[in-house]
Coordinates of C-alpha atoms in Angstrom, one line a residue:
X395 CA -24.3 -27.4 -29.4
X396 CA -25.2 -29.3 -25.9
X397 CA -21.2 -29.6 -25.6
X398 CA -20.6 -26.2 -25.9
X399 CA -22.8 -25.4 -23.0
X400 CA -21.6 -28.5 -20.7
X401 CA -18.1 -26.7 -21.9
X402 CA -19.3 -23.4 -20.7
X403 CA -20.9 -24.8 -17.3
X404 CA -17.6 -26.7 -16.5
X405 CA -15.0 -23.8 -17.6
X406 CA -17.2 -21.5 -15.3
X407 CA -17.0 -23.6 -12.4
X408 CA -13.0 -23.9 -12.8
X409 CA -12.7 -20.0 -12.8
X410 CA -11.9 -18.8 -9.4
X411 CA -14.0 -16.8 -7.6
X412 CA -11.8 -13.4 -7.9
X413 CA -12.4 -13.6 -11.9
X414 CA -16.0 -13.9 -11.8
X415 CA -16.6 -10.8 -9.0
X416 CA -15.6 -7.9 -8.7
X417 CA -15.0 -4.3 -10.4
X418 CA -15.2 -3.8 -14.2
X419 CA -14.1 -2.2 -16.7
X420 CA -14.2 -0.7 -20.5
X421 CA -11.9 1.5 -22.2
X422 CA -12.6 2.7 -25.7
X423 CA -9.3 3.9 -27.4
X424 CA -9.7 7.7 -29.5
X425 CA -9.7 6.3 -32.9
X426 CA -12.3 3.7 -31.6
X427 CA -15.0 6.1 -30.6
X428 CA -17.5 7.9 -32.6
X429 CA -16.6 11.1 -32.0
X430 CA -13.2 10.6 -31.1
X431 CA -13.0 10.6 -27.6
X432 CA -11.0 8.0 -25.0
X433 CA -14.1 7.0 -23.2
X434 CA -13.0 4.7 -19.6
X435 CA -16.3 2.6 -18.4
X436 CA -16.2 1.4 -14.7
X437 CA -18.6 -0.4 -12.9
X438 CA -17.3 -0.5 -8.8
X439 CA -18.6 -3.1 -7.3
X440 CA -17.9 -4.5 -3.4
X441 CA -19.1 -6.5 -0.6
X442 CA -20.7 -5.9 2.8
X443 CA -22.0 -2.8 4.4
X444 CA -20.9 0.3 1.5
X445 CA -21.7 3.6 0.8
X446 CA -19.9 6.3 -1.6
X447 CA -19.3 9.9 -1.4
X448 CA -19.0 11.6 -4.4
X449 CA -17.3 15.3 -4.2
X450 CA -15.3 18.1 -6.1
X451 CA -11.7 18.5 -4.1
X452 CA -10.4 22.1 -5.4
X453 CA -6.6 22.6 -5.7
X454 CA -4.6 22.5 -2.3
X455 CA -1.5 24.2 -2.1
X456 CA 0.7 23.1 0.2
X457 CA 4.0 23.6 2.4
X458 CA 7.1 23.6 2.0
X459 CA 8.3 21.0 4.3
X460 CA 4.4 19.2 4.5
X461 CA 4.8 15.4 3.8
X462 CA 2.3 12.8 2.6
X463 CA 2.2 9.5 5.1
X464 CA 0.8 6.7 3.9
X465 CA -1.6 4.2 5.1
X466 CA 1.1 1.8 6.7
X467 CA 3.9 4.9 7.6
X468 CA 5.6 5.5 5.1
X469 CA 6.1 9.4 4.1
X470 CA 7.4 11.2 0.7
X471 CA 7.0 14.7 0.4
X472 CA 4.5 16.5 -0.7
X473 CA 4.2 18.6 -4.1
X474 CA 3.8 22.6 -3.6
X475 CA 0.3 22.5 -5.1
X476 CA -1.8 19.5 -5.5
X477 CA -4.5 19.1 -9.2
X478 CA -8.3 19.5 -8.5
X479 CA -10.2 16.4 -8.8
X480 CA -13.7 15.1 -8.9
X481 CA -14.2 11.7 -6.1
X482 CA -16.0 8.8 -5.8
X483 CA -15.1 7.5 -2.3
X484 CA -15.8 4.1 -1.0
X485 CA -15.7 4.9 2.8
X486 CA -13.3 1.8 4.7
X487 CA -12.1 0.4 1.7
X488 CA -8.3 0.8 0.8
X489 CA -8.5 -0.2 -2.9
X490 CA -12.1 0.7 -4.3
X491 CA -12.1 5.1 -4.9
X492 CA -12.6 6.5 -8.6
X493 CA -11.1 9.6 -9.3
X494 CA -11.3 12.2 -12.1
X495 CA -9.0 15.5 -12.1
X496 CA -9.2 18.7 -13.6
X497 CA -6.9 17.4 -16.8
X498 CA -9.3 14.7 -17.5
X499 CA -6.6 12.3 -15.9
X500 CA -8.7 9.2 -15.0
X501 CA -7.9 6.3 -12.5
X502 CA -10.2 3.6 -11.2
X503 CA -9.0 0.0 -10.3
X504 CA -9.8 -3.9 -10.5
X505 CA -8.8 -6.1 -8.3
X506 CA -6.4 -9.2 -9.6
X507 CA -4.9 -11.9 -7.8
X508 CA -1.4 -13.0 -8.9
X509 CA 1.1 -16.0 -7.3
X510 CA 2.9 -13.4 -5.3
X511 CA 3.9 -14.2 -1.5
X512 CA 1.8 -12.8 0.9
X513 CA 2.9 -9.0 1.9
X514 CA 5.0 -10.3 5.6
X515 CA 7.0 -12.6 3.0
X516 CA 8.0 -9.6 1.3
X517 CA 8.6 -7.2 4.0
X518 CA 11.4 -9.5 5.3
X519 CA 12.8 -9.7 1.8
X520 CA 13.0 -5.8 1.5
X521 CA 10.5 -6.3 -1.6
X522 CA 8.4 -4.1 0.3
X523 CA 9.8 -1.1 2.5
X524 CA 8.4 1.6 4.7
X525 CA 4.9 -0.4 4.9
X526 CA 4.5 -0.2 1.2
X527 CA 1.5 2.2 -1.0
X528 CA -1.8 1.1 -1.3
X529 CA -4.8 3.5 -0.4
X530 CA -3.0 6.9 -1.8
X531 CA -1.6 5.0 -5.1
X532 CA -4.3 6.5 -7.2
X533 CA -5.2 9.9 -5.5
X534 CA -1.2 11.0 -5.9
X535 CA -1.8 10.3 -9.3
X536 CA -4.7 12.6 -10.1
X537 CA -3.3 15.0 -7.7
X538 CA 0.1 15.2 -9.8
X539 CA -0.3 14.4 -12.9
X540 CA -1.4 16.3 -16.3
X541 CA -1.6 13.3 -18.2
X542 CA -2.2 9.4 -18.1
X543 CA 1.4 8.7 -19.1
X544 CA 2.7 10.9 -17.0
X545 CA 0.2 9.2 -14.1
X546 CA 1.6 5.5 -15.3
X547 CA 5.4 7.4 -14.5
X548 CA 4.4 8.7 -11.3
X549 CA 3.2 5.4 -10.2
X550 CA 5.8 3.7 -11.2
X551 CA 8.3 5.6 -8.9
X552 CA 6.0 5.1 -6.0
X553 CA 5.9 1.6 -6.8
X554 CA 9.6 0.9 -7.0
X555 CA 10.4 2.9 -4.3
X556 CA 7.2 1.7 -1.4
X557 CA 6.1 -1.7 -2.8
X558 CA 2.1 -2.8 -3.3
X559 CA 0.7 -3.7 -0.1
X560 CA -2.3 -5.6 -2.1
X561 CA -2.4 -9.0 -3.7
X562 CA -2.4 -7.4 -6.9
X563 CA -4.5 -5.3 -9.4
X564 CA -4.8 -3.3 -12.5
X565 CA -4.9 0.3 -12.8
X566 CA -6.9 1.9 -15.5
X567 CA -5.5 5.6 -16.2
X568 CA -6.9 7.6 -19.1
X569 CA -6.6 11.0 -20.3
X570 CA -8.1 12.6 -23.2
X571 CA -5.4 11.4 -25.7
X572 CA -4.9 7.7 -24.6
X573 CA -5.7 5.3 -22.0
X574 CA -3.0 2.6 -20.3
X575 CA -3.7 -0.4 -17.9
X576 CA -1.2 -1.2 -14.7
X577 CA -1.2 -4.2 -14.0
X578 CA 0.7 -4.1 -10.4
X579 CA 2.1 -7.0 -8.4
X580 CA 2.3 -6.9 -4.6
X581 CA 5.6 -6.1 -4.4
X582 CA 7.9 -3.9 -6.8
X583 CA 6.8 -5.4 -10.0
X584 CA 4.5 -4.0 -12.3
X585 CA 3.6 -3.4 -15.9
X586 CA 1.9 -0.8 -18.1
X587 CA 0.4 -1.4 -21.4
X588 CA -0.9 1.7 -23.5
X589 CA -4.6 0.8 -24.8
X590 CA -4.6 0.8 -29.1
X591 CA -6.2 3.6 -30.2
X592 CA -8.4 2.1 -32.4
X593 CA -9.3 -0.5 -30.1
X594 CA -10.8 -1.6 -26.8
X595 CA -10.3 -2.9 -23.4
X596 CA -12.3 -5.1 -21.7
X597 CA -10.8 -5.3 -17.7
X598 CA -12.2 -8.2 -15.2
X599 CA -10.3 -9.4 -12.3
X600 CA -7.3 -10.7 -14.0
X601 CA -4.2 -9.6 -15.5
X602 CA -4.9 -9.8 -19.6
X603 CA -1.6 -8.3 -20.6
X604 CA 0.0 -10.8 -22.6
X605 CA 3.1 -9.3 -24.7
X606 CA 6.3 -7.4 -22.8
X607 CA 8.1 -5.2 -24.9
X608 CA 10.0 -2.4 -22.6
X609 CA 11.7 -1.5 -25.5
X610 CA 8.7 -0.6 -27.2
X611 CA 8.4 3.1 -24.8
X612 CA 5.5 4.6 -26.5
X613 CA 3.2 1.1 -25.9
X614 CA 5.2 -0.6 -22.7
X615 CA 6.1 1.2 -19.6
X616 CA 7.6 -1.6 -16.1
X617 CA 9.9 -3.0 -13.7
X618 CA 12.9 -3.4 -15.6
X619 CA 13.3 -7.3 -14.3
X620 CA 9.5 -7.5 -15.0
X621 CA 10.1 -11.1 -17.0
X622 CA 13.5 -12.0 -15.0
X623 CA 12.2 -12.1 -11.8
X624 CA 9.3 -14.6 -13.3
X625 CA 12.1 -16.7 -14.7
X626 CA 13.6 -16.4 -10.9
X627 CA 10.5 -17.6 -9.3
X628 CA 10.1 -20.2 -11.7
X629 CA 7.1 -18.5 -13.2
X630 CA 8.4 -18.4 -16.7
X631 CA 10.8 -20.9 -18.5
X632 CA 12.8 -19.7 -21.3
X633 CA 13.4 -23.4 -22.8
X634 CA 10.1 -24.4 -22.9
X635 CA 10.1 -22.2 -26.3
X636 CA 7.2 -20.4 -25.5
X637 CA 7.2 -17.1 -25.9
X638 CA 6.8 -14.6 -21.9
X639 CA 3.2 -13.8 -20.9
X640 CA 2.9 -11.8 -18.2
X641 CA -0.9 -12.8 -17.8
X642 CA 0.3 -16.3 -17.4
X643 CA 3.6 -15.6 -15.3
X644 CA 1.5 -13.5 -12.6
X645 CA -1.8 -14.7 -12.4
X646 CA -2.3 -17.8 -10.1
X647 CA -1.8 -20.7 -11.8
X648 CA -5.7 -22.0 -11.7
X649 CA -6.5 -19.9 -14.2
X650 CA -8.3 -20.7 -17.2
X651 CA -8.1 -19.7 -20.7
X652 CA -11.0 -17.2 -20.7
X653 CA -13.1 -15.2 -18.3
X654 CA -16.6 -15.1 -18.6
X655 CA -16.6 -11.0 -18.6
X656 CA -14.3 -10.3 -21.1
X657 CA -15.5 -12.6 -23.3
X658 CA -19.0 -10.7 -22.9
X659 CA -17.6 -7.6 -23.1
X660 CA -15.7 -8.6 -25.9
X661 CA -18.6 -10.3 -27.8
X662 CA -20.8 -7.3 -27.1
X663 CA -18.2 -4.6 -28.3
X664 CA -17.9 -6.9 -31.9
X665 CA -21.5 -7.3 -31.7
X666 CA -21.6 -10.8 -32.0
X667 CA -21.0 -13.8 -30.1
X668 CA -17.0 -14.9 -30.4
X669 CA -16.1 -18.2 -30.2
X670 CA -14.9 -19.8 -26.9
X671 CA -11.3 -20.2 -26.9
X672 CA -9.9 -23.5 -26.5
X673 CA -6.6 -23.6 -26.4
X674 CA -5.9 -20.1 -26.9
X675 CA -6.2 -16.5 -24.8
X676 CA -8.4 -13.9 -25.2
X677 CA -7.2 -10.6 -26.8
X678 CA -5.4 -7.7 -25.1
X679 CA -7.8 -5.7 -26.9
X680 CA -10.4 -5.9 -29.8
X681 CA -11.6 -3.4 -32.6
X682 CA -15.0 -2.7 -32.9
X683 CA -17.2 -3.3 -35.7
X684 CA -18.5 -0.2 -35.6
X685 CA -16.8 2.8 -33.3
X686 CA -18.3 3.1 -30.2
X687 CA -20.4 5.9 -27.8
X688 CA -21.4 6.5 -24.3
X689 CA -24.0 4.9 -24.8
X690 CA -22.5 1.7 -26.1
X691 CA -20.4 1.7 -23.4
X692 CA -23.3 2.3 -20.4
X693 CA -24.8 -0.9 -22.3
X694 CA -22.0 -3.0 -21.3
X695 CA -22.0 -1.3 -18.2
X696 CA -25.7 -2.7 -17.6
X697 CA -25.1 -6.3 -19.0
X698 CA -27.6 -8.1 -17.2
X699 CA -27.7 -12.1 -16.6
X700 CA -26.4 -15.3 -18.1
X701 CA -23.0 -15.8 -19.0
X702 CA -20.5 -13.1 -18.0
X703 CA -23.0 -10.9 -15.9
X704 CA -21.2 -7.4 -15.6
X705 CA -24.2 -5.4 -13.7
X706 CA -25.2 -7.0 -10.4
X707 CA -26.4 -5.6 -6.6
X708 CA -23.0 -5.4 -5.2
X709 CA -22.2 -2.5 -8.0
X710 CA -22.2 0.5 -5.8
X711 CA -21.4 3.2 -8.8
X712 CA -21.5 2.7 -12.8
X713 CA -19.0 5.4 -14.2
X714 CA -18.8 6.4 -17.8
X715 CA -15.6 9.1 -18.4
X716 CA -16.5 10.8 -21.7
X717 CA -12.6 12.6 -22.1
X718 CA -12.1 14.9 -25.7
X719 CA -8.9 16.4 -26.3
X720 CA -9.7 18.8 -28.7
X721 CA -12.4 21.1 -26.3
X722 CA -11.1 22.9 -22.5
X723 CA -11.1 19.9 -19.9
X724 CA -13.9 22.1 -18.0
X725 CA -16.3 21.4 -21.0
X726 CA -14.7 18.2 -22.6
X727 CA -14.2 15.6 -20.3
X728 CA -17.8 14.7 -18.3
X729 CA -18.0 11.7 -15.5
X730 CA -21.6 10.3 -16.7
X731 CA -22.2 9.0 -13.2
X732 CA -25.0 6.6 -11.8
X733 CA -25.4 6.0 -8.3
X734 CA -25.8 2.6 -7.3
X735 CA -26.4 -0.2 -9.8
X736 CA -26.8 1.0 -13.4
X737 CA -29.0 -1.4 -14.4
X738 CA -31.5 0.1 -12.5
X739 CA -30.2 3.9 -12.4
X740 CA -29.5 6.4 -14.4
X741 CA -26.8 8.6 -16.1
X742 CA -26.3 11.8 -14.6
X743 CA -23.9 14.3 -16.7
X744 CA -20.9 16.0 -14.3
X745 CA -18.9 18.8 -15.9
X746 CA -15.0 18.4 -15.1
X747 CA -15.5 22.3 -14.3
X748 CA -18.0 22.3 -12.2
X749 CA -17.0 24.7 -8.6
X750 CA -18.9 21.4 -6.3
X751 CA -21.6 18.9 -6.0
X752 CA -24.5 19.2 -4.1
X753 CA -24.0 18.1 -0.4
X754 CA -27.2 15.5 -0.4
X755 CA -24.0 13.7 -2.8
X756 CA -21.1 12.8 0.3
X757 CA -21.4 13.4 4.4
X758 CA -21.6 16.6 6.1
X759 CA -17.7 16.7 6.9
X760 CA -15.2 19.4 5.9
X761 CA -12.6 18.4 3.4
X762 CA -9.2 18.3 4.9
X763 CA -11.5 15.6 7.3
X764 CA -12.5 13.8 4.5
X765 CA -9.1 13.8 2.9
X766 CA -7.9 12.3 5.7
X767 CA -6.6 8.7 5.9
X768 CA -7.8 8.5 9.5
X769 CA -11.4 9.3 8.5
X770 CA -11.7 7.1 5.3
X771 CA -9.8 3.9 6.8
X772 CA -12.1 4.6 10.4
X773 CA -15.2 5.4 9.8
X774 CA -17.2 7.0 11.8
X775 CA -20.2 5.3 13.9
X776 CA -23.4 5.3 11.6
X777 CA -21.9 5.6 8.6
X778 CA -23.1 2.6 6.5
X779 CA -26.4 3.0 8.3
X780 CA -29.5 4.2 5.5
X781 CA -29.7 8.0 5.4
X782 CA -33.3 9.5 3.6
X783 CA -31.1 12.6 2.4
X784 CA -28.1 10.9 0.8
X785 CA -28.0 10.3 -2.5
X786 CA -26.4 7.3 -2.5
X787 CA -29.6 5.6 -0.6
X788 CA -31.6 7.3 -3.0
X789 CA -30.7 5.2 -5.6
X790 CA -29.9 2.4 -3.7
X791 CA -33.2 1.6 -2.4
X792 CA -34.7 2.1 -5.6
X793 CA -32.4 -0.7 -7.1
X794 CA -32.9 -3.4 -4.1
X795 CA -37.0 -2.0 -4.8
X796 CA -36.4 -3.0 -8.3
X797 CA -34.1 -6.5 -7.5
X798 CA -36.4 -7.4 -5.3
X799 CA -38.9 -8.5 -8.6
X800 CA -36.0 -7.6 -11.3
X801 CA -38.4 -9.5 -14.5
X802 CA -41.4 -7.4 -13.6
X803 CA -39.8 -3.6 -12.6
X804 CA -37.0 -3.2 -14.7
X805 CA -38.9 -2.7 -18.0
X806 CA -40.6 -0.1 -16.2
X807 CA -37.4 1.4 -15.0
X808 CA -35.3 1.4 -18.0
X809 CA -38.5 3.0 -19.5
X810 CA -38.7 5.9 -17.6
X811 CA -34.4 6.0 -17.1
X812 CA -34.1 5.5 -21.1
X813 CA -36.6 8.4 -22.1
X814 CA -34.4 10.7 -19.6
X815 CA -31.0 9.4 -20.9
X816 CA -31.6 10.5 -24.5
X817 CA -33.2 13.2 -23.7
X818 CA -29.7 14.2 -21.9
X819 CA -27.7 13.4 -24.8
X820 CA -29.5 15.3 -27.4
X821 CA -29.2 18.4 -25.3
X822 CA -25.4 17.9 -25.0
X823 CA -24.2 19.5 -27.7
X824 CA -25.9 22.7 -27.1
X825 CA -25.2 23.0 -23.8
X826 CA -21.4 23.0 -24.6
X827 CA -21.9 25.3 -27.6
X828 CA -23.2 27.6 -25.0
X829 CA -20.9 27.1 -22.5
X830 CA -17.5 27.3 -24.8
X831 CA -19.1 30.8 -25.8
X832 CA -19.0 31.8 -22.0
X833 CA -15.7 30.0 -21.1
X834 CA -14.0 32.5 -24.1
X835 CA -15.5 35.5 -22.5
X836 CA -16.0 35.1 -19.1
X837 CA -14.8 31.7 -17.2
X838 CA -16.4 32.0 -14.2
X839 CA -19.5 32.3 -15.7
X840 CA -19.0 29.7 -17.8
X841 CA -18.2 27.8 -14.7
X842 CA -21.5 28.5 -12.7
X843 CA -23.2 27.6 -15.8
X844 CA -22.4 24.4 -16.2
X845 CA -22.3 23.9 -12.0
X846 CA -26.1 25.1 -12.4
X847 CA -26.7 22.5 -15.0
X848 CA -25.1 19.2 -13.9
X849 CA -26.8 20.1 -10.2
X850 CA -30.6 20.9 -11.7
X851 CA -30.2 17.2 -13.9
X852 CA -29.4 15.6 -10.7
X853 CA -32.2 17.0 -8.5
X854 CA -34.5 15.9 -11.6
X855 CA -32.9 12.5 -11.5
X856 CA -33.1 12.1 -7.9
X857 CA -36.8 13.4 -7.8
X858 CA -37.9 11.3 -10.6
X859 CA -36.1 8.0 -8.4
X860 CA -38.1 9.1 -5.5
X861 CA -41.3 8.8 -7.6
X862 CA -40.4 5.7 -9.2
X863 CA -39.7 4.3 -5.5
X864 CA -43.1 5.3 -4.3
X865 CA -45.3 4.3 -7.4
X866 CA -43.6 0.8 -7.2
X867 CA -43.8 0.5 -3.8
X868 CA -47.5 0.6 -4.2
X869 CA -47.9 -1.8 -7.0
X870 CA -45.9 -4.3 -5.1
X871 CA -48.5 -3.9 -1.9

C-alpha cells in the first residue's frame, strides 16, 4: 500500500502543470443517463483578475453582404440569420466562453497542449492563413448549427480553411441526441470522436482520444492526413508495430500514462476506486455502474481535495446541460448554472426558452456592444473590479468567505445549498408538465412562464447567498 501512494506522489509530480489545471469536463452519453438525456458537465476555471457575464442573445438576422472578421483579420461571410443562444462570457479571455443555443447545441472547451510549433512557425508554412480562428470558433457554432454533428462539420471547415491560433484544445459539443469531443491542433489538424451512448466522458487538459477510424463516419469525424502528418513529423512510427494514438501522437511527449482528474472522474462515475494504470492508458470513455443524473454529475462537478481535485477557487462557473430529445428544446434542455465555484454555490435551473436573464447577471452594455470582438478582447476600465449588484460577485464573495475556513463553512453551506437543490429537482417535473400544457396552446405564454420561473429561483438563490454571506461573516468576527 505505501508504494502505491509513493507511486501516486511521484506520477503527480511528473504530470505537467497544464494536466493538472484548468477547465473540466463530464459528458454522460443518452443511454447512460437515468432518464435518458445527454447531460455535458463543465466546470470553467481560469487565472487572474475574471468575471463572467451570463446572457440570452436572441436571433440576429443579418445582411446580405455583412461578413464576420475574426479576432486576427480574417473574414467569411456571414449566414442570413444567426440561432439564439444562451452565454457565459469570460470577459478578455479568447478561449474560456460556454455557450448554449436554442437547439440544445452545447459547446464549452478545455485547454490541451500538443507538440505542435508555435503559431509564427505555422503562419510561414501556410498551416495557418488569414490569422487563423480562435475566439469565434465556438459562437459560429451555436449560431449555425441545429445539431452537435452538424456543429463538429461546421468547425471542421473553419478549421481547415483558417487554422487554430491556440496551442491546442478539445471541444465538447452536445445536443440532445449525442455528444462528440474535438480535439483540435494549432494548425489544420483536428479530430472528432462521438461520445458512446451508453457511456461517459471524463475531459481534463489533455487529448484522451486514443483510436482513429475516419472510415468509421457515424463515430469519427478529422483532417483527412490526421495520422500522416504524425508519421511526417515523426510523431508516429508505423514499424514500431504499435497501433496510432492520437493522444500519444499530439500531446507533448512528457506526458504520463494517467491524469489525476480523469482517473477521479472516472473512479467516481464506476463508484469505486480503479486501479492506477501502469503500463496502460486510461479509457476513451467508461460505463457507469448505475446510469447517471444531474445530480451525479454536479457531484463530480464539486469533487473536493486529495487526489484529482476537480472544484477549486479559480472555477469561475460550474455548468450542468441537462439536453432531452424527446420534449421542445424551450422546455427540454435546461443550463443548471452556478455562479462561481460550485462547491460552495448552488444550482440555479435556466430554461433554453426563456426571453432574457436578469440584468444583475452581465454589464449594463447593449448587445451588438457586447457581441463585439473589440469589447470582449478590450475590456473596458473597471471591469474586473468587485461590483455589490453583479451576480457574479455575489457568489464569488461568498465562496472566498467560505475558502477562507473551507473545514469549518462548507458543511454549513452545502446544508443550506443541498436542502434548496432538492427542493428544485422535485418541483421539476411539474413545472414542465405545466409549461408543455401552455407551450401547446399558447407559446408565448409558455415562454414568460418559464422566464418568470428561472428569474424568481435566482433572486431566491442570490438572496439566500447574501444571507449566508452576512451570518458567516459574523461568526467569523
Amino acid at each position: 500500500m505505501t508504494m502505491i501512494f509513493v507511486l501516486l506522489f511521484l506520477l503527480i509530480l511528473a504530470i505537467p502543470t497544464f494536466s493538472t489545471l484548468g477547465c473540466f469536463a463530464v459528458v454522460v452519453g443518452k443511454k447512460a443517463s437515468y432518464d435518458g438525456s445527454v447531460i455535458f458537465g463543465h466546470n470553467e476555471q481560469d487565472g487572474g483578475e475574471r468575471i463572467l457575464n451570463f446572457r440570452k442573445i436572441p436571433r440576429i438576422e443579418h445582411d446580405p453582404d455583412e461578413v464576420v472578421t475574426l479576432v486576427k483579420g480574417g473574414t467569411l461571410p456571414e449566414v442570413p440569420k444567426t440561432y439564439s443562444f444562451i452565454w457565459s462570457e469570460n470577459p478578455g479571455l479568447e478561449f474560456s466562453d460556454v455557450y448554449i443555443n436554442e437547439w440544445g447545441v452545447a459547446v464549452g472547451s478545455d485547454g490541451c497542449g500538443t507538440k505542435e510549433d508555435s503559431y509564427d512557425e505555422l503562419v510561414a508554412r501556410g498551416d495557418i492563413t488569414d490569422g487563423g480562428i480562435g475566439y469565434l470558433l465556438r459562437r459560429l457554432i451555436v449560431q449555425r448549427a441545429k445539431t452537435s454533428r452538424e456543429g463538429i462539420h461546421i468547425a471542421g471547415e473553419l478549421l481547415n480553411r483558417f487554422g487554430y491560433t491556440d496551442s491546442g484544445r478539445s471541444l465538447v459539443v452536445a445536443d440532445p441526441n449525442e455528444a462528440w469531443i474535438l480535439s483540435i491542433i494549432r494548425g489544420k489538424h483536428w479530430l472528432a470522436k462521438r461520445v458512446p451512448d451508453d457511456e461517459v466522458v471524463i475531459l481534463p487538459n489533455v487529448h484522451i482520444i486514443t483510436d482513429v477510424n475516419l472510415d468509421d463516419t457515424d463515430n469519427f469525424i478529422g483532417s483527412p492526413d490526421i495520422i500522416d502528418y504524425a508519421i511526417k513529423r515523426g510523431w508516429y512510427d508505423p514499424s514500431s508495430g504499435k497501433p496510432f494514438s492520437f493522444r500519444d501522437a499530439y500531446n507533448p511527449p512528457n506526458l504520463v500514462l494517467w491524469d489525476p482528474r480523469q482517473w477521479r472522474g472516472q473512479s467516481l462515475v464506476t463508484e469505486r476506486t480503479n486501479d492506477i494504470p501502469e503500463t496502460e492508458q486510461l479509457p476513451f470513455s467508461v460505463k457507469p455502474d448505475n446510469k447517471m443524473n444531474i445530480k451525479d454529475v454536479i457531484t463530480i462537478l464539486r469533487y473536493h481535495g486529495g487526489i484529482g481535485s476537480l472544484c477549486a477557487p479559480p472555477t469561475l462557473e460550474g455548468a450542468v446541460f441537462q439536453l432531452r430529445n424527446w420534449l421542445p428544446p424551450d422546455v427540454g434542455c435546461v443550463d443548471w448554472r452556478t455562479s462561481a465555484e460550485p462547491c460552495t454555490s448552488v444550482l440555479v435551473p435556466w430554461y433554453l426558452g426563456i426571453s432574457g436573464v436578469p440584468e444583475s447577471y452581465h454589464k449594463p452594455v447593449s448587445i451588438d456592444k457586447q457581441l463585439s470582438i473589440e469589447h470582449h478582447m478590450n475590456p473596458p476600465e473597471g471591469t474586473f473590479d468587485y461590483d455589490p449588484n453583479h451576480t457574479w460577485w455575489t457568489f464569488k464573495r461568498l465562496q472566498d468567505l467560505i475558502n477562507s475556513d473551507y473545514q469549518n463553512l462548507i458543511s454549513k453551506a452545502r446544508g443550506v445549498w443541498d436542502k434548496f437543490e432538492e427542493k428544485l429537482f422535485n418541483e421539476q417535473a411539474f413545472i414542465e408538465v405545466n409549461a408543455l400544457k401552455l407551450l401547446s396552446k399558447d407559446r408565448e405564454l409558455a415562454i414568460s412562464d418559464l422566464t418568470k420561473y428561472s428569474w424568481e429561483i435566482s433572486d431566491k438563490a442570490i438572496e439566500m447567498a447574501n444571507s449566508m454571506y452576512e451570518e458567516m461573516s459574523k461568526e467569523k468576527a
